[in-house]
Coordinates of C-alpha atoms in Angstrom, one line a residue:
M127 CA 0.0 0.0 0.0
N128 CA 1.2 3.5 -0.8
Q129 CA 3.1 5.2 2.0
R130 CA 1.6 8.5 3.1
P131 CA 3.8 11.6 3.8
K132 CA 3.8 12.5 7.4
P133 CA 1.5 15.5 8.0
Q134 CA 3.2 18.7 8.9
L135 CA 0.2 20.0 10.9
A136 CA -1.5 18.5 13.9
N137 CA -5.1 19.1 14.9
M138 CA -5.7 22.8 15.5
P139 CA -5.4 23.6 19.2
K140 CA -8.7 24.6 20.8
R141 CA -7.2 27.9 21.9
A142 CA -6.2 28.8 18.3
L143 CA -9.6 27.6 17.0
A144 CA -11.4 29.8 19.6
G145 CA -9.3 32.7 18.5
L146 CA -10.2 32.2 14.9
I147 CA -13.9 32.0 15.7
A148 CA -13.6 35.1 17.8
A149 CA -12.0 37.0 15.0
F150 CA -15.0 36.3 12.8
A151 CA -17.4 37.0 15.7
I152 CA -16.1 40.6 16.1
A153 CA -16.2 41.4 12.4
P154 CA -18.9 44.1 11.5
A155 CA -22.3 42.7 12.4
G156 CA -23.8 44.0 9.2
C157 CA -22.2 41.4 6.9
T158 CA -24.1 42.7 4.0
A159 CA -22.1 46.0 4.4
G160 CA -18.8 44.2 3.5
F161 CA -15.8 42.8 5.3
G162 CA -12.3 44.0 5.9
Q163 CA -12.9 47.6 4.7
A164 CA -9.6 49.5 4.4
P165 CA -9.5 53.3 4.7
G166 CA -10.7 54.8 1.4
A167 CA -11.8 51.4 0.0
S168 CA -15.3 50.6 -1.2
S169 CA -17.3 47.6 -0.1
I170 CA -20.2 45.7 -1.6
R171 CA -23.7 45.0 -0.2
V172 CA -25.3 41.6 -1.2
Q173 CA -29.0 41.3 -0.4
V174 CA -31.1 38.2 -0.9
V175 CA -34.4 39.5 -2.3
Q176 CA -36.0 36.2 -3.2
G177 CA -35.5 32.7 -1.9
D178 CA -35.8 30.9 1.5
V179 CA -32.6 31.3 3.5
G180 CA -33.7 28.9 6.2
T181 CA -33.0 29.4 9.9
A182 CA -30.6 27.9 12.4
T183 CA -33.3 25.5 13.6
K184 CA -35.0 24.9 10.3
R185 CA -32.2 24.3 7.7
L186 CA -32.5 23.9 4.0
P187 CA -31.7 20.5 2.5
I188 CA -28.4 19.9 0.7
T189 CA -28.9 19.5 -3.0
F190 CA -26.5 18.1 -5.6
T191 CA -28.6 17.8 -8.7
D192 CA -31.6 20.2 -8.2
A193 CA -30.1 23.6 -7.4
T194 CA -31.3 25.9 -4.7
R195 CA -32.2 29.3 -6.2
F196 CA -31.7 32.8 -4.8
T197 CA -32.2 36.2 -6.4
V198 CA -29.8 38.8 -5.1
R199 CA -29.3 42.6 -5.4
I200 CA -25.7 43.8 -5.4
E201 CA -24.7 47.3 -4.7
A202 CA -21.3 49.1 -4.5
L203 CA -20.7 51.2 -1.4
G204 CA -18.2 54.0 -0.9
A205 CA -15.7 54.3 1.9
D206 CA -18.5 56.1 3.9
G207 CA -20.8 53.1 3.6
K208 CA -23.1 55.0 1.2
P209 CA -24.1 53.8 -2.3
D210 CA -21.4 54.4 -4.9
G211 CA -23.3 55.2 -8.1
K212 CA -20.0 55.6 -10.1
F213 CA -19.0 52.0 -9.9
S214 CA -19.7 50.2 -13.2
G215 CA -17.3 47.3 -13.1
F216 CA -17.7 43.6 -12.8
V217 CA -17.8 41.7 -9.5
R218 CA -17.3 38.0 -9.1
L219 CA -19.7 35.9 -7.1
S220 CA -18.9 32.8 -5.0
T221 CA -20.4 30.9 -2.1
K222 CA -18.6 29.4 0.8
P223 CA -19.1 26.7 1.6
G224 CA -20.8 25.4 -1.6
T225 CA -20.7 25.9 -5.3
I226 CA -22.5 28.2 -7.7
F227 CA -24.0 26.0 -10.4
Q228 CA -25.1 28.8 -12.7
M229 CA -26.1 32.5 -12.7
A230 CA -28.6 34.5 -14.8
G231 CA -29.7 38.1 -15.2
G232 CA -28.7 41.3 -16.8
G233 CA -24.9 41.9 -16.9
V234 CA -24.1 38.3 -16.0
R235 CA -21.0 36.7 -17.6
G236 CA -20.3 33.3 -16.1
R237 CA -19.8 33.8 -12.4
N238 CA -19.4 37.6 -12.9
V239 CA -21.9 40.4 -13.1
Q240 CA -21.5 44.0 -14.2
L241 CA -22.9 46.7 -12.0
S242 CA -24.7 49.7 -13.7
G243 CA -24.8 52.9 -11.7
G244 CA -23.3 50.9 -8.8
V245 CA -26.1 48.3 -8.7
A246 CA -27.0 44.9 -10.2
E247 CA -30.7 44.0 -9.7
G248 CA -32.4 40.6 -10.1
V249 CA -29.2 38.4 -10.3
V250 CA -30.3 34.8 -10.1
V251 CA -27.9 32.5 -8.3
D252 CA -28.3 28.7 -8.3
L253 CA -26.4 26.8 -5.6
V254 CA -25.4 23.1 -5.3
A255 CA -23.4 21.2 -2.7
T256 CA -24.0 24.0 -0.3
Y257 CA -24.0 23.1 3.4
G258 CA -23.9 24.6 6.9
D259 CA -23.8 28.3 7.4
S260 CA -23.1 29.6 4.0
R261 CA -23.1 33.0 2.3
I262 CA -23.1 34.4 -1.2
W263 CA -19.9 36.6 -1.7
A264 CA -19.2 39.3 -4.2
E265 CA -15.7 40.7 -4.9
D266 CA -14.1 43.2 -7.2
V267 CA -11.3 41.2 -8.7
G268 CA -10.6 43.7 -11.5
Y269 CA -12.2 41.6 -14.2
A270 CA -13.2 43.2 -17.5
P271 CA -14.3 40.5 -19.9
S272 CA -13.5 41.0 -23.5
G273 CA -15.0 39.8 -26.8
A274 CA -11.8 40.5 -28.6
D275 CA -9.7 37.7 -30.1
K276 CA -6.7 38.9 -27.9
P277 CA -7.8 40.4 -24.6
R278 CA -5.0 42.3 -22.8
C279 CA -4.4 39.3 -20.5
S280 CA -3.7 37.0 -23.4
D281 CA -2.0 39.3 -26.0
G282 CA 1.6 38.7 -25.0
V283 CA 2.1 42.4 -24.1
D284 CA 2.9 43.9 -20.7
N285 CA 0.1 46.5 -20.9
D286 CA 0.5 47.9 -17.4
N287 CA 4.3 48.0 -17.5
D288 CA 4.8 46.0 -14.3
G289 CA 7.2 43.5 -15.8
L290 CA 4.6 40.7 -15.8
V291 CA 2.8 39.5 -18.9
D292 CA -0.7 38.0 -19.2
F293 CA -2.7 35.5 -17.1
P294 CA -1.7 33.8 -14.9
T295 CA 1.7 35.5 -14.5
D296 CA 0.3 39.0 -14.0
P297 CA -1.6 39.2 -10.7
G298 CA -3.8 41.9 -12.2
C299 CA -5.3 39.4 -14.7
A300 CA -8.3 37.6 -13.1
F301 CA -8.7 35.3 -16.1
A302 CA -7.3 34.7 -19.6
D303 CA -10.2 36.7 -21.2
D304 CA -9.7 39.7 -18.8
D305 CA -9.2 42.9 -20.9
T306 CA -7.3 44.7 -18.2
E307 CA -4.1 43.9 -16.4
N308 CA -5.0 46.3 -13.6
P309 CA -6.0 44.6 -10.3
G310 CA -9.4 45.4 -8.8
G311 CA -10.1 47.3 -5.6
F312 CA -10.9 44.0 -3.9
A313 CA -14.0 45.4 -2.4
T314 CA -15.9 42.5 -0.8
G315 CA -19.3 41.8 0.6
A316 CA -21.4 38.9 1.7
S317 CA -25.1 38.1 2.0
E318 CA -26.9 37.2 5.1
T319 CA -26.4 33.7 6.3
L320 CA -27.9 30.9 4.3
F321 CA -28.8 28.1 6.7
F322 CA -28.3 24.6 5.0
Q323 CA -28.1 21.2 6.7
Y324 CA -24.7 19.8 7.5
P325 CA -23.8 16.8 5.4
R326 CA -24.0 13.3 6.8
I327 CA -21.3 10.7 6.0
A328 CA -23.2 9.4 3.0
D329 CA -23.3 13.0 1.6
V330 CA -19.6 13.4 2.0
R331 CA -19.1 10.0 0.4
G332 CA -21.0 11.2 -2.7
V333 CA -24.2 9.1 -2.3
G334 CA -26.0 11.6 -4.5
Q335 CA -23.5 11.1 -7.3
G336 CA -23.2 7.3 -7.1
G337 CA -20.5 7.2 -4.4
A338 CA -17.5 7.3 -6.7
A339 CA -16.0 10.4 -5.2
T340 CA -16.7 13.1 -2.7
P341 CA -18.6 16.2 -3.9
F342 CA -16.5 18.3 -1.5
P343 CA -12.9 17.6 -2.7
K344 CA -10.3 19.2 -0.5
E345 CA -13.0 21.1 1.4
Q346 CA -13.2 21.4 5.2
V347 CA -16.5 19.8 6.1
Q348 CA -18.4 19.6 9.4
I349 CA -20.4 16.3 9.5
D350 CA -23.9 16.0 10.9
T351 CA -23.4 13.7 13.9
G352 CA -27.1 13.8 14.9
Y353 CA -26.3 15.5 18.2
D354 CA -28.7 18.2 19.2
R355 CA -26.9 20.5 21.6
G356 CA -30.0 22.3 22.7
E357 CA -31.9 19.2 23.5
N358 CA -28.7 17.3 24.6
K359 CA -29.7 14.2 22.6
F360 CA -28.8 12.3 19.5
N361 CA -31.2 12.2 16.6
H362 CA -28.9 9.7 14.9
S363 CA -25.6 8.2 15.9
L364 CA -22.1 8.1 14.5
V365 CA -20.2 5.2 16.2
V366 CA -16.5 4.4 16.1
T367 CA -16.1 0.8 14.7
R368 CA -12.4 0.5 14.5
I369 CA -9.2 2.1 15.8
A370 CA -6.4 1.6 13.3
S371 CA -2.7 2.3 13.4
D372 CA -3.2 5.5 11.4
G373 CA -6.8 6.6 12.2
F374 CA -10.3 5.4 13.0
Y375 CA -13.4 4.3 11.2
V376 CA -16.9 5.6 12.0
T377 CA -20.3 4.5 10.8
D378 CA -23.6 6.4 10.7
I379 CA -25.8 3.6 12.0
D380 CA -29.1 5.2 11.2
D381 CA -28.8 6.2 7.6
P382 CA -30.3 3.6 5.2
R383 CA -28.8 5.0 2.0
G384 CA -25.4 3.1 2.1
Y385 CA -22.0 4.8 1.9
T386 CA -22.5 5.4 5.6
S387 CA -18.9 4.8 6.9
I388 CA -15.8 6.8 6.6
F389 CA -12.1 6.6 7.6
A390 CA -10.5 9.5 9.5
Y391 CA -6.8 9.7 8.9
T392 CA -4.8 10.8 12.0
F393 CA -1.3 9.3 11.0
N394 CA -1.1 7.7 14.5
P395 CA -3.6 5.8 16.6
P396 CA -5.9 8.4 18.0
A397 CA -5.6 8.7 21.8
R398 CA -8.6 8.9 24.0
L399 CA -10.9 7.2 21.5
G400 CA -12.3 3.8 21.5
V401 CA -14.6 1.4 19.6
C402 CA -18.2 2.0 20.7
D403 CA -17.6 5.7 21.4
R404 CA -20.3 8.0 19.8
L405 CA -19.2 11.2 18.1
V406 CA -20.6 14.5 19.2
T407 CA -18.7 16.5 16.6
L408 CA -16.7 15.4 13.6
S409 CA -15.0 17.6 10.9
G410 CA -12.0 17.3 8.6
T411 CA -10.9 17.8 5.0
A412 CA -12.7 15.5 2.5
V413 CA -10.2 13.8 0.2
D414 CA -10.3 10.9 -2.2
F415 CA -7.1 8.9 -1.4
F416 CA -6.7 6.5 -4.4
G417 CA -10.5 6.4 -4.7
F418 CA -11.1 5.9 -0.9
T419 CA -13.0 8.9 0.5
E420 CA -11.7 9.9 3.9
L421 CA -11.2 12.8 6.3
S422 CA -7.7 14.2 6.7
F423 CA -6.7 16.5 9.6
P424 CA -9.9 15.5 11.5
A425 CA -11.2 17.1 14.7
W426 CA -13.8 15.4 16.9
S427 CA -15.4 15.2 20.3
V428 CA -17.0 12.1 21.8
E429 CA -19.5 10.7 24.2
E430 CA -17.4 8.0 25.8
R431 CA -18.6 4.6 26.6
V432 CA -17.3 3.9 30.1
C433 CA -17.7 0.7 32.1
K434 CA -17.0 -0.4 35.6
K435 CA -16.4 -3.8 37.1
N436 CA -19.1 -5.4 39.2
G437 CA -17.5 -8.7 40.2
D438 CA -16.9 -10.6 37.0
A439 CA -19.4 -8.5 35.1
L440 CA -19.1 -5.1 33.4
E441 CA -21.6 -2.3 33.8
C442 CA -21.5 0.4 31.2
N443 CA -23.1 3.8 31.0
R444 CA -24.8 2.8 27.7
P445 CA -24.9 0.0 25.2
C446 CA -22.3 -0.4 22.4
F447 CA -23.9 0.6 19.2
V448 CA -21.4 -0.9 16.7
P449 CA -23.5 -2.5 14.0
E450 CA -23.2 -6.1 12.9
P451 CA -21.0 -6.6 9.9
R452 CA -22.7 -6.7 6.5
V453 CA -22.4 -10.2 5.2
L454 CA -21.2 -10.0 1.6
A455 CA -22.7 -12.4 -0.9
L456 CA -21.0 -13.5 -4.1
T457 CA -23.2 -11.1 -6.0
D458 CA -22.0 -8.2 -3.8
L459 CA -18.3 -9.2 -4.2
A460 CA -18.8 -9.2 -8.0
N461 CA -20.5 -5.8 -8.0
L462 CA -18.2 -2.7 -7.9
K463 CA -21.0 -0.4 -6.8
E464 CA -22.0 -2.7 -3.9
K465 CA -18.4 -2.9 -2.7
L466 CA -18.0 0.9 -2.9
R467 CA -21.3 1.2 -0.9
A468 CA -19.9 -1.0 1.8
S469 CA -16.3 0.4 1.8
A470 CA -15.1 1.7 5.2
S471 CA -17.9 -0.4 6.9
L472 CA -17.7 -3.6 8.8
V473 CA -18.2 -6.5 6.5
R474 CA -18.0 -10.3 6.7
V475 CA -17.7 -13.3 4.5
E476 CA -18.7 -16.6 6.1
S477 CA -19.1 -20.3 5.4
K478 CA -22.7 -21.1 5.6
G479 CA -25.1 -23.4 3.7
D480 CA -23.7 -23.8 0.2
V481 CA -21.1 -21.2 0.6
E482 CA -17.5 -21.9 1.7
V483 CA -14.8 -19.4 2.6
R484 CA -11.2 -20.4 2.5
I485 CA -7.7 -19.0 2.0
A486 CA -6.4 -19.5 -1.5
Q487 CA -4.0 -22.4 -1.6
H488 CA -1.6 -21.5 -4.5
F489 CA 0.6 -19.6 -2.2
G490 CA 4.3 -20.0 -1.8
K491 CA 7.6 -18.0 -2.0
G492 CA 9.0 -20.0 -5.0
D493 CA 9.0 -18.3 -8.4
A494 CA 5.9 -19.2 -10.4
P495 CA 6.9 -21.8 -13.1
K496 CA 6.1 -21.3 -16.7
D497 CA 4.8 -24.4 -18.5
G498 CA 3.8 -24.5 -22.1
G499 CA 4.1 -20.7 -22.4
Q500 CA 1.7 -20.2 -19.4
Y501 CA 2.5 -19.4 -15.8
S502 CA 1.2 -21.9 -13.3
F503 CA 1.0 -21.7 -9.6
T504 CA 1.4 -24.2 -6.8
N505 CA 1.2 -24.3 -3.0
E506 CA 5.0 -23.6 -2.9
A507 CA 5.4 -21.3 -5.8
S508 CA 3.4 -18.1 -6.5
N509 CA 6.1 -15.4 -6.6
C510 CA 6.0 -13.0 -9.6
D511 CA 8.7 -10.6 -8.3
F512 CA 11.4 -12.3 -10.3
N513 CA 14.1 -9.7 -9.6
R514 CA 13.3 -9.8 -5.9
N515 CA 13.1 -6.0 -5.5
G516 CA 10.0 -6.2 -3.3
R517 CA 7.3 -5.5 -5.8
V518 CA 5.8 -6.6 -9.1
E519 CA 6.9 -4.2 -11.9
F520 CA 4.2 -4.0 -14.6
D521 CA 6.7 -2.4 -17.1
R522 CA 8.5 -5.8 -17.0
P523 CA 6.6 -8.1 -19.4
D524 CA 7.4 -11.3 -17.4
E525 CA 6.3 -9.9 -14.0
A526 CA 3.2 -8.3 -15.5
E527 CA 2.2 -11.5 -17.3
C528 CA 2.7 -13.6 -14.2
S529 CA 0.7 -11.2 -12.0
N530 CA -2.2 -11.1 -14.4
A531 CA -2.2 -14.9 -14.6
C532 CA -2.3 -15.1 -10.8
D533 CA -5.3 -12.7 -10.7
K534 CA -7.1 -15.1 -13.0
D535 CA -6.3 -18.2 -11.0
P536 CA -9.0 -18.5 -8.3
E537 CA -6.6 -20.2 -5.9
C538 CA -3.6 -17.9 -6.4
V539 CA -2.0 -15.4 -3.9
E540 CA 0.9 -13.5 -5.4
W541 CA 3.7 -14.0 -2.9
S542 CA 5.4 -10.6 -3.0
A543 CA 2.2 -8.9 -2.1
F544 CA 1.9 -11.1 1.0
A545 CA 5.6 -10.7 1.9
Q546 CA 5.5 -6.9 1.6
R547 CA 2.0 -6.1 2.9
S548 CA 0.7 -9.3 4.4
D549 CA -2.1 -9.3 1.9
F550 CA -3.7 -12.7 0.9
E551 CA -6.8 -13.9 -1.0
L552 CA -10.0 -15.3 0.4
V553 CA -11.9 -17.6 -2.0
I554 CA -15.7 -17.5 -1.5
E555 CA -17.2 -20.5 -3.3
E556 CA -20.9 -21.4 -3.7
K557 CA -21.3 -25.1 -4.3
R558 CA -24.6 -26.3 -5.8
A559 CA -25.1 -29.7 -7.3
A560 CA -27.5 -28.7 -10.0
Q561 CA -25.9 -25.5 -11.2
G562 CA -22.3 -26.4 -10.4
S563 CA -20.0 -24.1 -8.4
R564 CA -19.0 -20.5 -8.8
S565 CA -16.4 -18.5 -6.8
V566 CA -14.9 -15.0 -6.4
K567 CA -11.8 -13.8 -4.6
V568 CA -11.4 -10.9 -2.3
Q569 CA -8.1 -9.6 -0.8
A570 CA -7.7 -9.8 3.0
N571 CA -5.2 -8.7 5.6
A572 CA -4.8 -10.1 9.1
T573 CA -1.9 -8.0 10.4
A574 CA -4.1 -7.0 13.4
A575 CA -4.7 -10.7 14.2
P576 CA -1.1 -11.9 14.8
D577 CA -2.1 -15.3 16.2
F578 CA -3.7 -16.3 13.0
D579 CA -1.2 -18.3 10.9
V580 CA -2.1 -17.5 7.3
L581 CA 0.3 -19.9 5.7
A582 CA -0.8 -22.8 7.9
A583 CA -4.4 -22.1 6.9
R584 CA -3.8 -22.3 3.1
G585 CA -6.6 -24.0 1.3
K586 CA -8.6 -24.6 4.6
P587 CA -12.1 -23.4 5.1
L588 CA -12.8 -20.6 7.6
R589 CA -16.1 -20.2 9.6
A590 CA -16.0 -16.4 9.1
Y591 CA -13.7 -13.5 8.3
S592 CA -14.7 -10.0 9.3
G593 CA -13.2 -6.5 9.2
T594 CA -13.4 -3.1 7.6
L595 CA -13.5 -3.0 3.8
R596 CA -10.9 -0.7 2.3
Y597 CA -10.6 0.4 -1.3
F598 CA -7.5 1.2 -3.2
S599 CA -8.1 2.3 -6.8
D600 CA -4.6 1.3 -8.1
G601 CA -5.6 -2.1 -9.3
S602 CA -9.3 -1.7 -8.1
Q603 CA -8.4 -3.6 -4.9
F604 CA -10.8 -4.1 -2.0
T605 CA -9.3 -5.5 1.1
I606 CA -11.1 -6.8 4.2
E607 CA -8.8 -5.8 7.1
A608 CA -9.4 -7.7 10.3
R609 CA -9.5 -5.5 13.3
C610 CA -8.2 -8.0 15.8
Q611 CA -8.2 -11.8 16.5
D612 CA -11.9 -11.8 17.1
D613 CA -12.6 -11.1 13.4
V614 CA -10.9 -14.3 12.2
V615 CA -12.9 -17.5 13.1
A616 CA -11.1 -20.5 11.8
D617 CA -13.0 -23.1 13.9
M618 CA -15.8 -24.3 11.7
G619 CA -17.8 -25.2 14.8
A620 CA -17.6 -21.7 16.3
S621 CA -19.6 -18.6 15.7
P622 CA -18.4 -15.0 15.3
K623 CA -18.7 -12.8 18.4
A624 CA -21.5 -10.3 18.6
S625 CA -20.5 -6.8 17.3
D626 CA -20.8 -5.3 20.8
Q627 CA -18.1 -7.7 22.0
A628 CA -15.8 -8.4 19.0
C629 CA -12.7 -6.2 19.1
V630 CA -14.2 -4.1 21.8
F631 CA -11.8 -3.2 24.6
P632 CA -13.9 -1.6 27.3
R633 CA -12.8 1.7 28.8
L634 CA -13.0 1.3 32.5
D635 CA -13.8 4.1 35.0
T636 CA -10.3 3.6 36.5
D637 CA -8.5 4.1 33.2
N638 CA -6.8 7.4 32.3
N639 CA -8.2 6.8 28.8
A640 CA -4.9 7.4 27.0
G641 CA -4.5 5.1 24.0
T642 CA -7.6 3.0 24.8
Q643 CA -9.2 1.0 22.0

């Protein structure tokens, strides 16, 4: 698996975060009158004249396909805060957080609108992927769109004699079709608050777009955890399902849409967090790491699950809400969309009825032999890393051919993948006398279950194998990663532990909570 660079920033300290919030809190209360006004500079007033802006207690739904429409009035203001009827330039509109899908009205050019006599009336703004407390912003960026073949920002001439030529080199050029190299006055203004719902995990995962990617790439998002601070209750619950070596997994247990789990990357195991904890707040930067949507630089607060011993029994302040793993059928494992839907969630494959789960048996460190022009694999020879440099190189024809042949062999585990990353293959086979048998493979990793001897179990059936499902788009690989020994049930006569017990290490009231799982 790709090695990540070590982050250079830690979670923002609470004191610094409080200072940032305070800085916004003491900004001019009339946000429609502009922000950051410098002496002699103008500002911009943005007024919503049509459209429901919602309230803090009755928020608008997030939309991804059907835009939410507002009509705004934009007015330039002088340094004295009074209307500036002399301003006739363009201002650029944006929304944060969110996206402007399209604009319409007199003077509109793309995301820009020209003011006439200092005013633009009836500007229609359609928003998508807008969430939380958002605003429509207007800024004078010095944009003068041109219909000429060679606008000044694309004509190869230093028109303002500043030593810089054209977009994007000249900072006075807002865009390539800008007909002036002079920067704008950077007058800025924002509308009143637009109150949208916060996204749930499924929204961040892109459930509205098929779940292939987040609709908030590289954006800081605050996730709706279901916690109502005013009522001090949870309307729905986000529960920690796994503590990993580099982060944690969390599932929205009350959302039926799928795509309800996400990984939060913390580089190291998060201290003071445990399986069964329920999140009160969760935020972070949404990123697609090789196709796997996750949160980087996350921040969170939790309702801890704390237990105390009463003789041999444990008494806890509340139940553990970790959901039972989703049992993946052969049809699920053969369906990319279903695997994406379940990624980051707890899943399970199990031997039951006509279905048998076993570790692939063609699995050994010897080089795969080639017989009759075809690579074949045995229990002792499945290595395709012929130059022994630790990986299969697909620009080497022999190694690429060998690896592709292993992928097609239902019983093959490529040795170098196991040697480097401890990855192996589970075979899920359905045996029916009338229809014959059919099987699929899925990659697995049992690093967190060190007592399980993968090599000794080659070709043998397993009662059940559980874990979090991780996706890595380089090779379209899905991997079931066991969380601990409880997730691997080799004894065919045994049953998997219940989800409120498997890989749960209760936090006791006598613990200092540091590093608990």
